[in-house]
């Protein structure tokens, strides 16, 4: 089992630089029930075509089985299926005296496709969870989970396309019920699907400068129902066009020009937010360990009414040692200053990372809400920029900690307007010969920027929402084939309203044991205890669960 420190050192090895896959493109809204199918089919088809091209483009490759799944050159396909059984004493998260005991049978086929060669590179991980409730009135249902990102190089070193797709279970309201598992019946949960595409053109203007012209668009779609909210709560469409110029690299003093225009549309309210800016930057490298910069320009936005103003900022990056990074930037805006600060240090057995950001969130992601996979993926972006390699790194780390990749690690909510969001995150990991201890804490603040009168989200009730969470996990390797894990999580949300009680909290304790039954077979046995705060939404829940997964 890989340890955190080992993975951190491995991620520092140089790799072929490729564009990151963090942007996307908008589309007309497809029929609500077919969006998940379109996301999965499109991503599978793209990666499948890529793999075929990679196989036939090189004559020195050979096919065959190697490890898990079929590996042909850079293409790896790993099908899998999981079978789980859970007993819970509170399926519907009801208060004492109204608990609904039930058995939950889960059947979860899935596939992981990774491609690292050819004209398109990326990773796709999809799982279809079928849930059957026994001794309960709850109807059987299915859930989709998808993480897909890829980069297509259409013209070598010139024309690229980034594609990103995601399907996950998300909380609708910060003040509604929270649950420790997506298997439980929670009316405050909905399935959110996001599809994004971003074509861009890179080139050189003689030896004077390099440029990038990029178009980005994204569509987010949520399922029907949920806690009395509208069926399009949180649904958005976003489009952005940007252009950047950079002076020749390798000089102590360099310059840059950046311009963009963006439009954000919210389906529920019909509200549009538009913003655009033109900024000039100057960067100075006084020493190999230092980078200092200044920015200045003009910005136009309508977050707090139509406004055109001057923006300016400072940035700095310091690398005192190969294992330590300290960086930060700050920028002044008329609607609120933005910043991004990162402190990262890696030692032989300890990895520490602190990140603080503040910026406008237009709702492309549920405010403050991330799964375990998304949180670690974001934290390791600077360590491993390659999407496929970072996916393997994050999944190995989650397996070492015994954490479910799709479980919510920080609470959040769906929004129907722009927000000013501040996120503070701390993660610490210590790894020994047999034991791994991790700590992840977050403190998120969201402030509304011109909430619509027809909005039904949390920011219509209060203008400020604060959400905090902490996860502590201890994993111990008993033998090379068996591990045990003890995890504690705490999440809390609070609003500043003086007329209604806007506060919720949940604490969960997990104890799990995982055994490797064969080269491609794992079994897990776990216990769970959960306590939820609140007079109206408080509950207690206990569960015993077992799972067997088979990779092919």
Coordinates of C-alpha atoms in Angstrom, one line a residue:
X1 CA 0.0 0.0 0.0
X2 CA 1.5 3.4 -1.0
X3 CA 2.0 5.9 1.8
X4 CA 1.3 9.6 1.5
X5 CA 4.9 10.6 1.7
X6 CA 5.9 8.1 -1.0
X7 CA 3.2 9.3 -3.3
X8 CA 4.1 12.9 -2.7
X9 CA 7.7 12.3 -3.7
X10 CA 6.7 10.3 -6.7
X11 CA 4.5 13.1 -7.9
X12 CA 7.4 15.5 -8.0
X13 CA 9.1 13.6 -10.8
X14 CA 9.2 15.6 -14.1
X15 CA 6.6 14.6 -16.7
X16 CA 5.7 15.8 -20.1
X17 CA 4.0 19.1 -19.8
X18 CA 0.4 19.1 -21.0
X19 CA -2.5 21.6 -20.7
X20 CA -4.6 21.1 -17.6
X21 CA -8.2 20.0 -18.1
X22 CA -10.1 22.4 -15.9
X23 CA -12.3 24.2 -18.4
X24 CA -15.4 23.5 -20.4
X25 CA -18.2 24.5 -22.9
X26 CA -21.9 25.3 -22.8
X27 CA -24.6 23.4 -24.6
X28 CA -28.4 23.6 -24.9
X29 CA -30.1 21.8 -22.1
X30 CA -30.8 18.2 -23.0
X31 CA -33.9 16.3 -21.7
X32 CA -33.4 16.0 -17.9
X33 CA -33.5 12.2 -17.8
X34 CA -31.0 11.7 -20.6
X35 CA -28.3 14.1 -19.3
X36 CA -26.4 11.4 -17.3
X37 CA -26.5 9.0 -20.3
X38 CA -25.1 11.7 -22.6
X39 CA -22.3 12.5 -20.2
X40 CA -21.3 8.8 -19.8
X41 CA -21.7 7.9 -23.5
X42 CA -19.8 10.9 -24.8
X43 CA -16.9 10.4 -22.4
X44 CA -16.7 6.7 -23.1
X45 CA -16.9 7.2 -26.8
X46 CA -14.1 9.8 -26.8
X47 CA -11.7 7.8 -24.7
X48 CA -12.6 4.6 -26.6
X49 CA -11.8 6.3 -30.0
X50 CA -8.6 7.7 -28.5
X51 CA -7.5 4.3 -27.3
X52 CA -8.1 2.7 -30.7
X53 CA -6.2 5.5 -32.4
X54 CA -3.3 5.0 -30.1
X55 CA -3.2 1.3 -30.7
X56 CA -3.2 1.4 -34.5
X57 CA -0.9 4.5 -34.7
X58 CA 2.1 2.6 -33.3
X59 CA 3.3 -0.7 -34.8
X60 CA 5.7 -1.6 -32.0
X61 CA 2.9 -2.0 -29.4
X62 CA 1.7 -5.3 -28.1
X63 CA -1.6 -6.3 -26.5
X64 CA -2.3 -8.6 -23.6
X65 CA -3.2 -8.7 -20.0
X66 CA -1.0 -7.0 -17.5
X67 CA -2.2 -6.5 -13.9
X68 CA -5.7 -5.3 -13.7
X69 CA -7.7 -4.7 -16.8
X70 CA -6.6 -4.7 -20.4
X71 CA -3.5 -2.5 -21.2
X72 CA -2.7 -1.6 -24.8
X73 CA 0.1 1.0 -24.9
X74 CA -1.3 4.0 -23.0
X75 CA -4.9 2.7 -22.8
X76 CA -6.1 1.0 -19.6
X77 CA -9.6 -0.3 -19.1
X78 CA -10.6 -1.7 -15.7
X79 CA -14.2 -3.0 -15.5
X80 CA -15.4 -3.8 -12.0
X81 CA -18.5 -4.8 -10.0
X82 CA -19.4 -4.3 -6.4
X83 CA -22.0 -6.0 -4.2
X84 CA -22.9 -4.5 -0.8
X85 CA -25.3 -5.2 2.0
X86 CA -26.1 -2.6 4.7
X87 CA -28.3 -2.8 7.8
X88 CA -29.4 0.6 9.2
X89 CA -31.7 1.4 12.1
X90 CA -32.8 4.8 10.6
X91 CA -33.2 4.7 6.8
X92 CA -35.3 7.9 6.6
X93 CA -33.2 9.9 9.1
X94 CA -36.2 10.2 11.4
X95 CA -36.1 11.3 15.1
X96 CA -36.3 8.9 18.0
X97 CA -39.5 6.8 18.0
X98 CA -40.0 7.0 14.2
X99 CA -37.0 5.2 13.0
X100 CA -37.3 2.9 9.9
X101 CA -35.0 -0.1 10.1
X102 CA -34.1 -1.6 6.8
X103 CA -31.6 -3.6 4.7
X104 CA -30.0 -2.0 1.7
X105 CA -28.7 -4.1 -1.1
X106 CA -26.3 -2.3 -3.5
X107 CA -25.2 -3.6 -6.9
X108 CA -22.5 -1.3 -8.4
X109 CA -21.0 -2.0 -11.9
X110 CA -18.4 0.4 -13.0
X111 CA -15.4 1.1 -15.2
X112 CA -12.2 3.1 -15.1
X113 CA -10.6 4.1 -18.4
X114 CA -7.3 5.9 -18.6
X115 CA -5.4 6.9 -21.7
X116 CA -1.9 8.6 -21.6
X117 CA -0.8 8.4 -25.2
X118 CA -2.2 9.5 -28.5
X119 CA -4.0 12.7 -29.5
X120 CA -6.3 12.6 -26.5
X121 CA -5.4 11.9 -22.9
X122 CA -7.5 11.7 -19.9
X123 CA -9.3 9.6 -17.3
X124 CA -12.9 8.4 -16.9
X125 CA -14.4 6.7 -13.8
X126 CA -18.1 5.7 -13.9
X127 CA -20.2 3.8 -11.4
X128 CA -23.9 2.9 -11.6
X129 CA -25.3 2.3 -8.1
X130 CA -28.5 0.2 -8.0
X131 CA -30.1 0.3 -4.5
X132 CA -32.7 -2.1 -3.3
X133 CA -34.5 -1.5 0.0
X134 CA -35.7 -4.5 2.0
X135 CA -38.3 -4.3 4.8
X136 CA -39.0 -0.7 3.9
X137 CA -41.6 1.3 1.9
X138 CA -38.8 3.1 0.0
X139 CA -38.7 2.4 -3.7
X140 CA -35.6 1.0 -5.3
X141 CA -33.5 3.6 -7.2
X142 CA -30.3 4.1 -9.1
X143 CA -27.5 6.7 -8.7
X144 CA -24.8 7.7 -11.2
X145 CA -21.2 8.7 -10.3
X146 CA -18.9 10.0 -12.9
X147 CA -15.5 11.8 -12.9
X148 CA -14.2 12.4 -16.5
X149 CA -11.6 14.8 -17.8
X150 CA -9.6 14.7 -21.0
X151 CA -7.5 16.9 -23.3
X152 CA -7.5 16.5 -27.1
X153 CA -4.6 17.8 -29.1
X154 CA -6.3 18.3 -32.5
X155 CA -3.3 20.1 -34.1
X156 CA 0.1 19.4 -32.5
X157 CA 1.2 22.1 -30.1
X158 CA -1.5 24.4 -31.5
X159 CA -5.2 23.5 -31.2
X160 CA -6.6 21.7 -28.1
X161 CA -9.9 20.9 -26.5
X162 CA -10.5 20.3 -22.7
X163 CA -13.5 18.2 -21.7
X164 CA -14.8 17.7 -18.2
X165 CA -17.8 15.8 -17.0
X166 CA -19.1 15.1 -13.5
X167 CA -22.1 13.4 -11.9
X168 CA -22.5 13.3 -8.1
X169 CA -24.9 13.5 -5.3
X170 CA -25.1 16.9 -3.7
X171 CA -26.9 18.7 -0.9
X172 CA -29.6 21.2 -1.9
X173 CA -29.6 23.3 1.2
X174 CA -26.9 24.0 3.8
X175 CA -29.6 24.0 6.5
X176 CA -31.4 20.8 5.4
X177 CA -30.7 17.3 6.6
X178 CA -27.2 15.8 6.0
X179 CA -26.6 12.1 5.9
X180 CA -23.4 10.0 6.2
X181 CA -24.2 7.9 3.1
X182 CA -25.9 8.4 -0.2
X183 CA -27.7 5.1 0.3
X184 CA -30.0 6.6 2.9
X185 CA -33.3 8.3 2.1
X186 CA -32.5 12.1 2.3
X187 CA -34.9 14.6 0.7
X188 CA -32.1 17.2 0.9
X189 CA -30.1 15.4 -1.8
X190 CA -30.1 15.7 -5.6
X191 CA -28.1 14.3 -8.4
X192 CA -26.1 17.1 -10.1
X193 CA -24.6 16.7 -13.6
X194 CA -22.0 19.0 -15.1
X195 CA -20.6 19.0 -18.6
X196 CA -18.0 21.4 -19.8
X197 CA -15.9 21.9 -23.0
X198 CA -13.2 24.3 -23.7
X199 CA -11.4 24.6 -27.1
X200 CA -8.3 26.8 -27.2
X201 CA -5.5 27.9 -29.6
X202 CA -1.9 28.4 -28.6
X203 CA 0.8 30.0 -30.7
X204 CA 3.7 32.4 -31.0
X205 CA 3.9 35.9 -32.3
X206 CA 7.4 35.6 -33.8
X207 CA 9.8 35.8 -30.9
X208 CA 7.9 38.6 -29.2
X209 CA 5.2 36.8 -27.3
X210 CA 3.1 33.7 -26.9
X211 CA -0.7 33.8 -26.9
X212 CA -3.7 31.7 -26.0
X213 CA -7.3 32.2 -27.3
X214 CA -9.8 30.1 -25.3
X215 CA -13.6 29.6 -25.4
X216 CA -15.1 28.0 -22.3
X217 CA -18.7 26.9 -21.6
X218 CA -20.4 24.8 -19.0
X219 CA -23.9 23.5 -18.2
X220 CA -25.0 22.2 -14.9
X221 CA -28.3 20.2 -14.4
X222 CA -29.9 18.8 -11.3
X223 CA -32.5 16.2 -10.8
X224 CA -36.1 16.8 -10.0
X225 CA -37.6 17.2 -6.5
X226 CA -35.8 17.6 -3.2
X227 CA -37.0 19.3 -0.1
X228 CA -39.7 21.4 -1.8
X229 CA -37.2 23.3 -4.0
X230 CA -37.8 23.9 -7.6
X231 CA -36.7 21.1 -9.9
X232 CA -34.2 23.5 -11.6
X233 CA -32.7 24.8 -8.4
X234 CA -29.0 25.4 -9.0
X235 CA -29.2 24.8 -12.8
X236 CA -26.8 27.1 -14.7
X237 CA -25.3 27.8 -18.1
X238 CA -22.0 29.6 -18.4
X239 CA -19.9 30.9 -21.3
X240 CA -16.5 32.6 -21.4
X241 CA -14.1 33.8 -24.0
X242 CA -10.6 34.8 -23.0
X243 CA -7.3 36.0 -24.6
X244 CA -3.9 36.2 -23.1
X245 CA -0.4 37.4 -24.2
X246 CA 2.9 36.6 -22.5
X247 CA 6.3 37.9 -23.1
X248 CA 9.3 35.6 -23.9
X249 CA 10.1 33.2 -21.1
X250 CA 13.4 32.9 -19.3
X251 CA 13.9 36.6 -18.6
X252 CA 14.2 38.2 -15.2
X253 CA 11.4 40.8 -16.2
X254 CA 8.4 39.6 -18.1
X255 CA 5.0 41.1 -19.0
X256 CA 1.5 39.8 -19.8
X257 CA -1.9 40.9 -21.0
X258 CA -5.2 39.1 -20.1
X259 CA -8.7 39.9 -21.2
X260 CA -12.0 37.9 -20.8
X261 CA -15.8 38.3 -21.0
X262 CA -18.2 36.0 -19.2
X263 CA -22.0 35.4 -19.1
X264 CA -23.7 33.3 -16.4
X265 CA -27.4 32.3 -16.7
X266 CA -29.5 30.9 -13.8
X267 CA -32.4 28.8 -14.9
X268 CA -34.6 29.2 -11.9
X269 CA -34.5 33.0 -11.6
X270 CA -33.8 33.8 -15.3
X271 CA -31.0 36.1 -13.9
X272 CA -27.9 36.8 -16.0
X273 CA -24.5 37.9 -14.7
X274 CA -22.1 39.5 -17.1
X275 CA -18.5 40.5 -16.4
X276 CA -15.4 41.4 -18.4
X277 CA -11.9 42.7 -17.7
X278 CA -8.6 43.7 -19.3
X279 CA -5.5 43.4 -17.1
X280 CA -1.8 44.0 -17.6
X281 CA 0.8 42.1 -15.5
X282 CA 4.5 42.5 -14.8
X283 CA 6.5 39.7 -13.2
X284 CA 10.1 40.0 -11.8
X285 CA 12.3 37.1 -10.9
X286 CA 15.0 38.6 -8.7
X287 CA 16.3 35.1 -7.7
X288 CA 15.7 31.5 -8.7
X289 CA 13.5 31.0 -5.6
X290 CA 11.4 34.2 -6.0
X291 CA 8.8 35.5 -8.4
X292 CA 7.1 38.9 -7.7
X293 CA 4.3 40.4 -9.7
X294 CA 1.9 43.4 -10.0
X295 CA -1.3 43.7 -12.0
X296 CA -3.6 46.6 -13.1
X297 CA -6.5 47.0 -15.4
X298 CA -10.2 47.7 -15.8
X299 CA -13.2 45.5 -15.0
X300 CA -16.9 45.7 -15.8
X301 CA -19.5 43.7 -13.8
X302 CA -23.1 43.7 -12.7
X303 CA -22.9 41.7 -9.5
X304 CA -24.0 44.7 -7.4
X305 CA -25.4 46.7 -10.2
X306 CA -23.7 47.8 -13.4
X307 CA -20.2 49.0 -12.5
X308 CA -16.9 49.8 -14.3
X309 CA -13.9 50.2 -12.0
X310 CA -10.1 49.9 -11.8
X311 CA -8.6 46.6 -10.5
X312 CA -5.1 46.1 -9.2
X313 CA -3.1 43.5 -7.4
X314 CA 0.1 41.9 -6.1
X315 CA 1.5 38.4 -6.3
X316 CA 4.5 36.5 -4.9
X317 CA 5.9 33.0 -4.9
X318 CA 8.8 31.6 -2.8
X319 CA 10.4 28.2 -3.0
X320 CA 12.9 28.1 -0.1
X321 CA 13.5 24.4 -0.6
X322 CA 12.5 21.8 -3.2
X323 CA 9.9 20.5 -0.6
X324 CA 8.4 23.8 0.4
X325 CA 6.2 26.2 -1.6
X326 CA 4.7 29.5 -0.4
X327 CA 2.7 31.6 -2.8
X328 CA 0.0 34.2 -2.8
X329 CA -1.8 36.8 -4.8
X330 CA -4.3 39.5 -4.0
X331 CA -6.5 41.7 -6.2
X332 CA -8.8 44.6 -5.5
X333 CA -12.4 44.6 -7.0
X334 CA -15.3 46.9 -6.4
X335 CA -17.6 44.1 -5.2
X336 CA -14.9 42.6 -2.8
X337 CA -11.2 41.7 -2.9
X338 CA -10.0 38.3 -4.0
X339 CA -7.0 36.3 -2.9
X340 CA -5.3 32.9 -3.1
X341 CA -2.6 31.8 -0.7
X342 CA -0.9 28.4 -0.5
X343 CA 1.6 26.9 1.9
X344 CA 2.9 23.4 1.2
X345 CA 5.6 21.5 2.9
X346 CA 6.6 17.8 2.5
X347 CA 8.9 15.9 4.8
X348 CA 9.9 12.3 5.0
X349 CA 6.7 11.2 6.7
X350 CA 4.6 14.3 6.9
X351 CA 2.8 16.4 4.2
X352 CA 1.2 19.7 5.2
X353 CA -0.9 21.9 3.0
X354 CA -2.8 25.1 3.7
X355 CA -4.9 26.9 1.1
X356 CA -6.9 30.1 1.5
X357 CA -9.0 31.5 -1.4
X358 CA -11.6 34.2 -1.9
X359 CA -13.3 34.9 -5.2
X360 CA -16.6 35.2 -6.9
X361 CA -18.4 31.9 -7.4
X362 CA -20.9 31.9 -10.2
X363 CA -22.4 28.5 -9.2
X364 CA -20.5 26.2 -11.5
X365 CA -20.0 24.0 -8.4
X366 CA -22.2 23.7 -5.3
X367 CA -20.8 26.3 -2.9
X368 CA -18.2 24.8 -0.6
X369 CA -19.3 21.2 -1.3
X370 CA -16.8 18.6 -2.3
X371 CA -16.5 14.8 -2.2
X372 CA -13.4 13.2 -0.8
X373 CA -12.1 12.6 -4.3
X374 CA -12.7 16.3 -5.4
X375 CA -11.1 17.6 -2.3
X376 CA -7.9 15.6 -2.7
X377 CA -7.9 16.1 -6.5
X378 CA -7.9 19.9 -5.9
X379 CA -5.2 19.7 -3.2
X380 CA -2.9 17.7 -5.5
X381 CA -3.3 19.7 -8.6
X382 CA -0.1 21.7 -8.1
X383 CA 1.8 18.5 -7.2
X384 CA 0.7 16.5 -10.2
X385 CA -0.8 18.5 -13.1
X386 CA -1.3 15.5 -15.3
X387 CA -5.0 14.5 -14.9
X388 CA -4.5 10.7 -15.4
X389 CA -1.5 10.5 -13.0
X390 CA -3.3 12.6 -10.4
X391 CA -6.4 10.4 -10.6
X392 CA -4.2 7.3 -9.8
X393 CA -2.5 9.3 -7.0
X394 CA -5.7 10.4 -5.4
X395 CA -7.4 7.0 -5.6
X396 CA -4.4 5.3 -4.0
X397 CA -4.4 7.8 -1.2
X398 CA -8.2 7.3 -0.6
X399 CA -7.7 3.5 -0.6
X400 CA -4.9 3.9 2.0
X401 CA -7.2 5.9 4.2
X402 CA -10.2 3.6 3.7
X403 CA -12.3 6.5 2.5
X404 CA -15.2 6.4 0.0
X405 CA -14.3 8.7 -3.0
X406 CA -17.9 9.8 -3.5
X407 CA -18.6 10.6 0.1
X408 CA -19.1 14.3 0.9
X409 CA -16.1 15.6 2.8
X410 CA -17.2 19.3 3.1
X411 CA -20.9 20.4 3.2
X412 CA -22.3 22.8 0.7
X413 CA -25.5 23.9 -1.1
X414 CA -26.9 24.8 -4.5
X415 CA -27.1 28.5 -5.4
X416 CA -29.1 30.5 -7.9
X417 CA -27.0 33.6 -7.9
X418 CA -23.4 34.8 -7.7
X419 CA -21.7 34.6 -4.3
X420 CA -18.4 35.8 -2.8
X421 CA -16.9 32.7 -1.4
X422 CA -14.0 32.3 1.0
X423 CA -12.4 28.9 1.5
X424 CA -9.8 28.0 4.1
X425 CA -8.5 24.4 4.0
X426 CA -5.8 22.6 6.0
X427 CA -4.6 19.0 5.3
X428 CA -2.0 17.1 7.2
X429 CA -0.9 13.5 6.5
X430 CA 1.6 11.4 8.5
X431 CA 2.7 8.0 7.3
X432 CA 4.7 5.4 9.1
X433 CA 5.7 1.9 8.2
X434 CA 2.2 0.5 9.0
X435 CA 0.1 3.5 10.0
X436 CA -1.2 6.5 8.2
X437 CA -2.9 9.4 10.0
X438 CA -4.7 12.2 8.1
X439 CA -6.4 15.4 9.1
X440 CA -8.5 17.6 6.8
X441 CA -10.3 20.7 8.0
X442 CA -12.2 23.4 6.1
X443 CA -13.9 26.7 6.9
X444 CA -16.1 28.1 4.1
X445 CA -17.9 31.5 4.1
X446 CA -20.4 32.4 1.4
X447 CA -21.9 35.9 0.9
X448 CA -24.7 36.7 -1.6
X449 CA -24.0 39.2 -4.4
X450 CA -27.4 40.5 -5.5
X451 CA -29.7 37.6 -4.8
X452 CA -32.8 37.6 -7.0
X453 CA -36.2 38.1 -5.4
X454 CA -37.5 34.9 -7.0
X455 CA -34.6 32.8 -5.7
X456 CA -35.4 29.9 -3.4
X457 CA -31.8 29.0 -2.3
X458 CA -30.3 29.5 1.1
X459 CA -29.0 33.0 0.3
X460 CA -32.7 34.2 0.1
X461 CA -32.9 33.5 3.8
X462 CA -29.6 34.9 5.0
X463 CA -26.8 36.9 3.3
X464 CA -24.0 35.1 5.0
X465 CA -23.4 31.3 5.4
X466 CA -20.5 29.7 7.3
X467 CA -19.7 26.0 6.9
X468 CA -17.0 24.2 8.8
X469 CA -15.9 20.6 8.7
X470 CA -13.1 18.3 10.0
X471 CA -12.1 14.7 9.1
X472 CA -9.6 12.7 11.1
X473 CA -8.6 9.2 9.8
X474 CA -6.3 6.6 11.2
X475 CA -5.4 3.7 8.9
X476 CA -3.3 0.7 10.1
X477 CA -2.0 -2.2 7.9
X478 CA -2.3 -5.4 9.9
X479 CA -0.8 -7.6 7.2
X480 CA 0.1 -7.0 3.5
X481 CA -3.4 -8.1 2.6
X482 CA -5.5 -6.5 5.4
X483 CA -6.0 -2.9 6.8
X484 CA -8.2 -1.3 9.4
X485 CA -9.4 2.3 9.4
X486 CA -11.0 4.6 12.0
X487 CA -12.5 7.8 10.8
X488 CA -14.3 10.7 12.5
X489 CA -16.1 13.5 10.6
X490 CA -17.9 16.7 11.8
X491 CA -19.8 19.1 9.6
X492 CA -21.6 22.3 10.7
X493 CA -23.5 25.0 8.8
X494 CA -24.7 28.3 10.3
X495 CA -26.5 31.4 8.9
X496 CA -26.6 34.9 10.4
X497 CA -30.5 35.2 10.5
X498 CA -32.0 36.5 13.8
X499 CA -35.6 35.4 13.0
X500 CA -35.2 31.7 12.2
X501 CA -32.8 29.0 13.4
X502 CA -30.3 28.5 10.6
X503 CA -27.9 26.0 12.0
X504 CA -27.3 22.3 11.4
X505 CA -24.5 19.8 12.3
X506 CA -23.6 16.2 11.9
X507 CA -20.9 13.9 13.5
X508 CA -20.1 10.5 12.2
X509 CA -17.7 7.7 13.4
X510 CA -16.7 4.9 11.0
X511 CA -14.7 1.7 11.7
X512 CA -13.8 -0.4 8.7
X513 CA -11.6 -3.4 7.9
X514 CA -10.5 -4.2 4.3
X515 CA -9.1 -7.6 3.2
X516 CA -7.6 -8.4 -0.1
X517 CA -9.1 -11.8 -1.1
X518 CA -7.3 -12.1 -4.4
X519 CA -5.3 -10.1 -7.0
X520 CA -8.5 -8.3 -8.1
X521 CA -10.9 -8.9 -5.3
X522 CA -11.4 -6.9 -2.1
X523 CA -13.8 -7.2 0.8
X524 CA -14.8 -4.5 3.4
X525 CA -16.7 -4.8 6.7
X526 CA -17.7 -1.6 8.5
X527 CA -19.6 0.0 11.4
X528 CA -21.1 3.5 11.4
X529 CA -22.6 5.8 14.1
X530 CA -24.0 9.2 13.2
X531 CA -25.5 12.0 15.3
X532 CA -27.3 15.0 13.7
X533 CA -27.9 18.2 15.6
X534 CA -31.1 20.3 15.5
X535 CA -34.5 20.2 17.2
X536 CA -36.4 19.6 14.0
X537 CA -33.8 17.7 11.9
X538 CA -31.9 15.9 14.6
X539 CA -31.5 12.1 14.4
X540 CA -29.3 9.2 15.4
X541 CA -28.3 6.4 13.0
X542 CA -26.3 3.2 13.3
X543 CA -25.3 0.9 10.5
X544 CA -23.4 -2.3 9.7
X545 CA -22.2 -2.8 6.2
X546 CA -20.2 -5.3 4.1
X547 CA -19.0 -5.0 0.5
X548 CA -17.2 -7.2 -2.0
X549 CA -15.7 -5.7 -5.1
X550 CA -14.2 -7.5 -8.1
X551 CA -12.0 -5.9 -10.8
X552 CA -11.6 -7.6 -14.2

